[in-house]
Short mmCIF file of C-alpha atoms in Angstrom, two decimals:
data_model
loop_
_atom_site.label_atom_id
_atom_site.label_comp_id
_atom_site.label_asym_id
_atom_site.label_seq_id
_atom_site.Cartn_x
_atom_site.Cartn_y
_atom_site.Cartn_z
CA UNK A 1 72.91 95.31 85.71
CA UNK A 2 74.70 97.54 83.18
CA UNK A 3 72.66 100.49 84.51
CA UNK A 4 72.41 99.90 88.26
CA UNK A 5 74.72 98.50 90.98
CA UNK A 6 73.60 97.99 94.55
CA UNK A 7 75.97 98.83 97.43
CA UNK A 8 75.97 97.70 101.06
CA UNK A 9 77.40 101.00 102.33
CA UNK A 10 74.21 103.04 102.69
CA UNK A 11 75.91 106.30 103.75
CA UNK A 12 77.76 106.69 100.44
CA UNK A 13 75.20 109.10 98.89
CA UNK A 14 75.79 111.58 101.73
CA UNK A 15 79.59 111.22 101.45
CA UNK A 16 79.95 112.19 97.79
CA UNK A 17 79.23 115.17 95.58
CA UNK A 18 79.42 115.92 91.85
CA UNK A 19 82.90 115.55 90.28
CA UNK A 20 84.07 113.15 93.02
CA UNK A 21 85.81 110.01 91.71
CA UNK A 22 84.70 106.59 92.86
CA UNK A 23 86.95 103.60 92.31
CA UNK A 24 85.68 100.04 92.25
CA UNK A 25 87.63 96.81 92.74
CA UNK A 26 90.96 98.44 93.67
CA UNK A 27 90.58 101.07 90.96
CA UNK A 28 89.97 98.77 88.02
CA UNK A 29 86.73 100.68 87.32
CA UNK A 30 86.63 104.48 87.60
CA UNK A 31 83.40 106.48 87.97
CA UNK A 32 82.85 110.24 88.13
CA UNK A 33 79.90 111.39 90.19
CA UNK A 34 77.44 113.42 88.10
CA UNK A 35 74.66 113.94 90.65
CA UNK A 36 73.13 112.53 93.84
CA UNK A 37 69.39 112.07 94.20
CA UNK A 38 68.21 110.50 97.45
CA UNK A 39 69.82 107.09 97.72
CA UNK A 40 70.96 107.09 94.09
CA UNK A 41 74.34 108.24 92.84
CA UNK A 42 74.42 108.96 89.10
CA UNK A 43 77.91 108.46 87.64
CA UNK A 44 79.73 108.61 84.35
CA UNK A 45 81.99 105.63 83.61
CA UNK A 46 85.51 106.92 82.96
CA UNK A 47 87.25 103.53 82.95
CA UNK A 48 85.06 100.49 82.23
CA UNK A 49 85.47 96.87 83.27
CA UNK A 50 83.75 93.78 84.57
CA UNK A 51 82.31 94.04 88.08
CA UNK A 52 81.44 91.05 90.25
CA UNK A 53 79.96 90.72 93.73
CA UNK A 54 81.61 91.87 96.96
CA UNK A 55 84.22 94.20 95.46
CA UNK A 56 85.48 97.24 97.30
CA UNK A 57 84.56 100.87 96.70
CA UNK A 58 86.77 103.87 97.45
CA UNK A 59 86.51 107.62 97.20
CA UNK A 60 89.62 109.04 95.60
CA UNK A 61 91.48 111.13 98.16
CA UNK A 62 89.63 109.47 101.05
CA UNK A 63 86.90 110.96 103.22
CA UNK A 64 84.31 108.21 103.53
CA UNK A 65 82.51 108.39 106.87
CA UNK A 66 82.28 104.61 107.28
CA UNK A 67 83.45 103.44 110.70
CA UNK A 68 86.38 101.00 110.85
CA UNK A 69 84.24 98.54 112.79
CA UNK A 70 80.71 97.95 111.54
CA UNK A 71 78.16 96.04 113.59
CA UNK A 72 78.95 92.94 111.50
CA UNK A 73 82.68 93.45 112.18
CA UNK A 74 81.97 93.48 115.89
CA UNK A 75 80.02 90.23 115.61
CA UNK A 76 82.85 88.70 113.56
CA UNK A 77 85.39 89.69 116.25
CA UNK A 78 83.44 87.74 118.86
CA UNK A 79 83.21 84.77 116.46
CA UNK A 80 86.97 84.86 115.85
CA UNK A 81 87.63 85.01 119.58
CA UNK A 82 85.68 81.78 120.02
CA UNK A 83 87.96 80.05 117.52
CA UNK A 84 91.09 80.88 119.54
CA UNK A 85 92.48 82.95 116.66
CA UNK A 86 96.13 84.10 116.83
CA UNK A 87 95.79 87.30 114.84
CA UNK A 88 92.81 89.37 113.63
CA UNK A 89 93.14 91.99 110.93
CA UNK A 90 91.11 95.23 111.28
CA UNK A 91 90.32 96.97 108.01
CA UNK A 92 90.26 100.71 107.36
CA UNK A 93 91.36 102.10 110.77
CA UNK A 94 91.62 105.87 110.86
CA UNK A 95 93.38 106.13 114.22
CA UNK A 96 94.59 104.06 117.14
CA UNK A 97 91.14 104.42 118.72
CA UNK A 98 89.72 101.99 116.13
CA UNK A 99 92.34 99.40 117.12
CA UNK A 100 91.83 100.02 120.83
CA UNK A 101 88.09 99.45 120.41
CA UNK A 102 88.74 96.17 118.62
CA UNK A 103 91.11 95.08 121.38
CA UNK A 104 88.55 95.94 124.06
CA UNK A 105 85.95 93.83 122.29
CA UNK A 106 88.41 90.94 121.96
CA UNK A 107 89.46 91.19 125.61
CA UNK A 108 85.83 91.19 126.74
CA UNK A 109 85.33 88.05 124.66
CA UNK A 110 88.25 86.37 126.42
CA UNK A 111 90.67 86.57 123.50
CA UNK A 112 94.37 87.54 123.55
CA UNK A 113 94.66 87.56 119.74
CA UNK A 114 97.11 89.98 118.21
CA UNK A 115 95.63 92.76 116.06
CA UNK A 116 96.89 93.59 112.57
CA UNK A 117 95.92 97.09 111.38
CA UNK A 118 95.32 97.18 107.64
CA UNK A 119 96.53 100.56 106.42
CA UNK A 120 94.03 101.42 103.70
CA UNK A 121 92.70 104.96 104.25
CA UNK A 122 94.15 108.38 103.57
CA UNK A 123 93.26 109.39 107.14
CA UNK A 124 95.55 106.69 108.55
CA UNK A 125 98.64 108.46 107.19
CA UNK A 126 98.42 111.32 109.66
CA UNK A 127 97.93 108.92 112.59
CA UNK A 128 100.35 106.17 111.64
CA UNK A 129 102.39 106.11 114.87
CA UNK A 130 99.23 105.95 116.97
CA UNK A 131 97.90 103.07 114.85
CA UNK A 132 101.22 101.16 114.92
CA UNK A 133 101.57 101.46 118.70
CA UNK A 134 97.97 100.39 119.28
CA UNK A 135 98.47 97.32 117.07
CA UNK A 136 100.64 94.21 117.16
CA UNK A 137 101.34 94.43 113.46
CA UNK A 138 100.39 96.54 110.45
CA UNK A 139 99.53 95.46 106.93
CA UNK A 140 100.31 97.81 104.05
CA UNK A 141 97.19 96.94 102.05
CA UNK A 142 98.33 98.47 98.79
CA UNK A 143 95.09 97.99 96.87
CA UNK A 144 92.74 100.30 98.77
CA UNK A 145 95.58 102.53 99.95
CA UNK A 146 96.89 103.16 96.43
CA UNK A 147 93.38 103.90 95.21
CA UNK A 148 92.96 106.57 97.90
CA UNK A 149 96.40 108.22 97.83
CA UNK A 150 97.56 107.41 94.27
CA UNK A 151 100.16 104.98 92.96
CA UNK A 152 102.96 107.55 92.85
CA UNK A 153 102.74 108.32 96.55
CA UNK A 154 102.39 104.69 97.57
CA UNK A 155 106.04 103.81 96.91
CA UNK A 156 107.43 106.20 99.51
CA UNK A 157 104.63 105.49 101.99
CA UNK A 158 105.31 101.74 101.86
CA UNK A 159 109.03 102.20 102.56
CA UNK A 160 108.40 104.72 105.33
CA UNK A 161 105.80 102.56 107.07
CA UNK A 162 107.98 99.43 106.98
CA UNK A 163 110.81 101.40 108.58
CA UNK A 164 108.51 103.01 111.16
CA UNK A 165 106.91 99.74 112.21
CA UNK A 166 110.31 98.22 112.85
CA UNK A 167 111.44 101.30 114.80
CA UNK A 168 108.39 100.98 117.04
CA UNK A 169 108.95 97.26 117.61
CA UNK A 170 105.98 96.02 115.59
CA UNK A 171 105.81 93.59 112.70
CA UNK A 172 104.76 94.61 109.20
CA UNK A 173 103.13 92.77 106.30
CA UNK A 174 103.28 93.96 102.66
CA UNK A 175 100.28 92.85 100.63
CA UNK A 176 98.23 93.15 97.42
CA UNK A 177 99.13 92.50 93.77
CA UNK A 178 102.62 91.32 94.55
CA UNK A 179 102.40 88.46 92.05
CA UNK A 180 99.19 89.54 90.25
CA UNK A 181 100.18 88.21 86.85
CA UNK A 182 100.36 84.69 88.25
CA UNK A 183 96.59 84.62 88.61
CA UNK A 184 96.70 83.67 84.94
CA UNK A 185 100.38 82.93 84.22
CA UNK A 186 102.83 80.31 85.50
CA UNK A 187 105.70 82.71 86.17
CA UNK A 188 105.93 86.29 87.57
CA UNK A 189 107.01 89.38 85.67
CA UNK A 190 110.44 90.91 86.34
CA UNK A 191 108.63 93.89 87.91
CA UNK A 192 106.85 91.60 90.34
CA UNK A 193 110.12 89.91 91.25
CA UNK A 194 111.62 93.29 92.02
CA UNK A 195 108.56 94.39 93.98
CA UNK A 196 108.70 91.38 96.30
CA UNK A 197 112.48 91.61 96.67
CA UNK A 198 112.40 95.32 97.49
CA UNK A 199 109.85 94.77 100.27
CA UNK A 200 112.14 92.08 101.73
CA UNK A 201 115.19 94.33 101.49
CA UNK A 202 113.26 97.19 103.13
CA UNK A 203 112.65 94.96 106.14
CA UNK A 204 109.07 93.66 105.84
CA UNK A 205 108.33 90.71 108.10
CA UNK A 206 105.98 89.03 105.63
CA UNK A 207 104.79 89.32 102.05
CA UNK A 208 101.21 88.28 101.43
CA UNK A 209 99.34 86.78 98.53
CA UNK A 210 95.59 87.22 98.07
CA UNK A 211 93.92 86.85 94.68
CA UNK A 212 96.90 84.87 93.39
CA UNK A 213 96.15 82.00 95.79
CA UNK A 214 92.45 82.62 96.51
CA UNK A 215 91.35 82.63 92.84
CA UNK A 216 94.49 82.11 90.74
CA UNK A 217 95.17 79.19 88.45
CA UNK A 218 98.58 78.40 89.92
CA UNK A 219 98.48 78.92 93.72
CA UNK A 220 101.25 76.45 94.59
CA UNK A 221 103.62 77.73 91.91
CA UNK A 222 102.94 81.27 93.10
CA UNK A 223 103.88 80.48 96.70
CA UNK A 224 107.04 78.66 95.59
CA UNK A 225 108.05 81.55 93.28
CA UNK A 226 107.52 84.12 96.01
CA UNK A 227 109.50 82.07 98.55
CA UNK A 228 112.39 81.76 96.06
CA UNK A 229 112.42 85.54 95.55
CA UNK A 230 112.47 86.17 99.29
CA UNK A 231 115.39 83.77 99.80
CA UNK A 232 117.26 85.33 96.88
CA UNK A 233 116.82 88.85 98.26
CA UNK A 234 118.00 87.81 101.71
CA UNK A 235 121.06 86.00 100.37
CA UNK A 236 122.34 89.19 98.71
CA UNK A 237 121.77 91.51 101.66
CA UNK A 238 124.59 92.85 103.77
CA UNK A 239 123.29 91.79 107.19
CA UNK A 240 126.47 91.89 109.25
CA UNK A 241 125.57 94.97 111.27
CA UNK A 242 122.56 97.02 112.21
CA UNK A 243 122.24 100.48 113.72
CA UNK A 244 118.64 99.93 114.87
CA UNK A 245 118.20 101.54 118.31
CA UNK A 246 121.97 101.92 118.69
CA UNK A 247 121.57 105.20 120.60
CA UNK A 248 118.31 104.46 122.42
CA UNK A 249 117.84 103.84 126.12
CA UNK A 250 115.92 100.81 127.40
CA UNK A 251 113.29 100.66 130.11
CA UNK A 252 113.19 96.88 130.67
CA UNK A 253 115.85 94.31 131.57
CA UNK A 254 114.55 91.74 129.05
CA UNK A 255 114.62 94.35 126.28
CA UNK A 256 118.19 95.31 127.17
CA UNK A 257 119.26 91.63 127.07
CA UNK A 258 117.60 91.18 123.67
CA UNK A 259 119.46 94.20 122.24
CA UNK A 260 122.74 93.11 123.79
CA UNK A 261 122.30 89.66 122.28
CA UNK A 262 121.78 91.05 118.79
CA UNK A 263 124.75 93.43 119.07
CA UNK A 264 126.88 90.47 120.10
CA UNK A 265 125.48 88.29 117.28
CA UNK A 266 126.36 90.94 114.73
CA UNK A 267 129.96 91.25 116.01
CA UNK A 268 130.84 87.69 117.01
CA UNK A 269 130.48 84.53 114.98
CA UNK A 270 127.46 82.63 116.25
CA UNK A 271 125.43 80.09 114.28
CA UNK A 272 122.12 80.56 116.11
CA UNK A 273 120.30 82.54 118.77
CA UNK A 274 118.14 80.57 121.21
CA UNK A 275 115.71 82.62 123.29
CA UNK A 276 113.91 80.79 126.08
CA UNK A 277 110.68 82.74 126.18
CA UNK A 278 107.19 82.67 127.61
CA UNK A 279 105.43 85.44 125.65
CA UNK A 280 107.75 85.80 122.64
CA UNK A 281 108.54 89.45 123.40
CA UNK A 282 112.32 88.83 123.52
CA UNK A 283 112.30 87.37 120.01
CA UNK A 284 110.21 90.29 118.69
CA UNK A 285 112.82 92.79 119.85
CA UNK A 286 115.58 90.61 118.42
CA UNK A 287 113.85 90.28 115.05
CA UNK A 288 113.78 94.09 114.62
CA UNK A 289 117.56 93.98 114.11
CA UNK A 290 119.10 92.64 110.89
CA UNK A 291 121.54 89.80 111.48
CA UNK A 292 120.83 86.96 109.08
CA UNK A 293 121.23 84.61 112.04
CA UNK A 294 118.25 82.35 112.82
CA UNK A 295 116.48 83.16 116.09
CA UNK A 296 114.86 80.15 117.77
CA UNK A 297 111.94 80.84 120.13
CA UNK A 298 112.26 78.04 122.70
CA UNK A 299 108.89 77.92 124.44
CA UNK A 300 106.45 75.49 125.98
CA UNK A 301 103.40 77.54 124.87
CA UNK A 302 101.73 76.57 121.59
CA UNK A 303 100.09 80.02 121.35
CA UNK A 304 103.51 81.69 121.59
CA UNK A 305 104.96 79.31 119.00
CA UNK A 306 102.17 80.25 116.60
CA UNK A 307 102.48 83.96 117.29
CA UNK A 308 106.20 84.25 116.64
CA UNK A 309 105.95 82.76 113.15
CA UNK A 310 105.04 86.29 111.99
CA UNK A 311 108.35 87.68 113.33
CA UNK A 312 110.95 87.79 110.59
CA UNK A 313 113.78 85.30 111.07
CA UNK A 314 112.20 83.68 114.14
CA UNK A 315 111.51 79.94 114.24
CA UNK A 316 109.52 78.32 117.06
CA UNK A 317 110.71 75.14 118.78
CA UNK A 318 108.79 73.33 121.50
CA UNK A 319 110.90 73.40 124.67
CA UNK A 320 110.03 73.17 128.34
CA UNK A 321 112.69 74.49 130.72
CA UNK A 322 111.44 72.22 133.52
CA UNK A 323 113.11 72.76 136.86
CA UNK A 324 116.58 71.34 136.24
CA UNK A 325 119.91 72.91 137.15
CA UNK A 326 121.49 75.46 134.80
CA UNK A 327 123.86 72.90 133.18
CA UNK A 328 121.01 70.41 132.75
CA UNK A 329 118.74 72.99 131.09
CA UNK A 330 121.53 74.15 128.74
CA UNK A 331 122.36 70.57 127.77
CA UNK A 332 118.69 69.86 127.10
CA UNK A 333 118.40 73.03 125.01
CA UNK A 334 121.46 72.23 122.87
CA UNK A 335 120.29 68.64 122.32
CA UNK A 336 116.84 69.98 121.25
CA UNK A 337 118.46 72.32 118.72
CA UNK A 338 120.70 69.48 117.41
CA UNK A 339 117.69 67.20 117.02
CA UNK A 340 115.92 69.90 115.04
CA UNK A 341 118.92 70.25 112.70
CA UNK A 342 119.40 73.85 113.80
CA UNK A 343 123.02 73.49 114.99
CA UNK A 344 125.95 71.10 114.68
CA UNK A 345 129.06 70.26 116.64
CA UNK A 346 131.48 73.23 116.77
CA UNK A 347 128.76 75.88 116.34
CA UNK A 348 128.41 78.70 118.84
CA UNK A 349 124.90 79.31 120.20
CA UNK A 350 123.89 82.55 121.90
CA UNK A 351 121.28 81.77 124.58
CA UNK A 352 119.01 84.17 126.46
CA UNK A 353 116.85 83.10 129.40
CA UNK A 354 115.40 84.20 132.74
CA UNK A 355 116.88 83.35 136.10
CA UNK A 356 113.46 82.05 137.18
CA UNK A 357 111.52 79.63 134.96
CA UNK A 358 107.97 80.34 133.79
CA UNK A 359 108.13 84.09 134.47
CA UNK A 360 106.90 86.37 131.65
CA UNK A 361 109.29 89.29 131.10
CA UNK A 362 111.98 87.68 133.25
CA UNK A 363 114.77 87.36 130.67
CA UNK A 364 117.96 88.60 132.39
CA UNK A 365 120.71 86.21 131.28
CA UNK A 366 122.80 85.85 128.12
CA UNK A 367 125.49 83.26 127.52
CA UNK A 368 127.36 81.74 124.59
CA UNK A 369 127.75 77.98 124.36
CA UNK A 370 129.86 75.95 121.96
CA UNK A 371 128.06 72.84 120.73
CA UNK A 372 129.95 69.66 121.68
#
């Protein structure tokens, strides 16, 4: 009602004190805590608005004691595992331990799903490397995060986290209010165009829509507009070279081959990169380096083909290496790429593969083939 709102988070009364600021629905409604009596929090409305069911609640500055994984979250993880899910997003992690717990629960349920850490809490900022390394991907969930740390700080944090995720060989998603005006309007604002484009130019792997497509009036137009902005941003970018990991040492042969391939691609005219892969790891390393050259993940595994769609610039193609000779396999690969419209006669294709078929982590070859 206008006087009372029920909340599912029962520990909130013990987490707040007078003069604390509570923010509802990504900060659209602002409340100042006046007093706390038992399970009731008395507040003064500083910024009013319409509130509907199942909206979020944040404490400005962070500090809520709520665990990242509630009992319901744990049940949902098991449910998702049973659906053979490719990725599962974990909300509000404070440290890598929250992600490691989620992975343990998934593993025990027989799932190999990747985990996306939604960066939403103030506490996550101090532990960002730990969270990134424990995850397969991070999502910069700008709604809750901005509410906790403030809009002014969010800009730098977003850029820093995109850069850090790429440095640590993880993917990154930028999300929330990217095309917010298109919930009601048929075209984005110039500010929204710049917001999406800047995330692309900073190196994000994906930009995500939420309310615009879940509840907006023009979901299809929104997706088309966002795709056009992404393509426009990429067409203007100088992608000829990259200094990513230029001075690092490598600990694995397949990683070294991936880095060598991208260095070559950035300094020699090739039309496409074809990585014969089992797990997709080679294409992940490759996608961390800017090149503007399409990377084709050639794999027999459907789960790998689905997984790599999150890697920027990587396109999955069904391909089984079989047990043919080297020339036979290369001919088959080139014909598969030609049939997919990925290459044409006269193009150079950079190919990486393992000496032994069907071995995960076995990539140890790189060669350049001219399409005939």
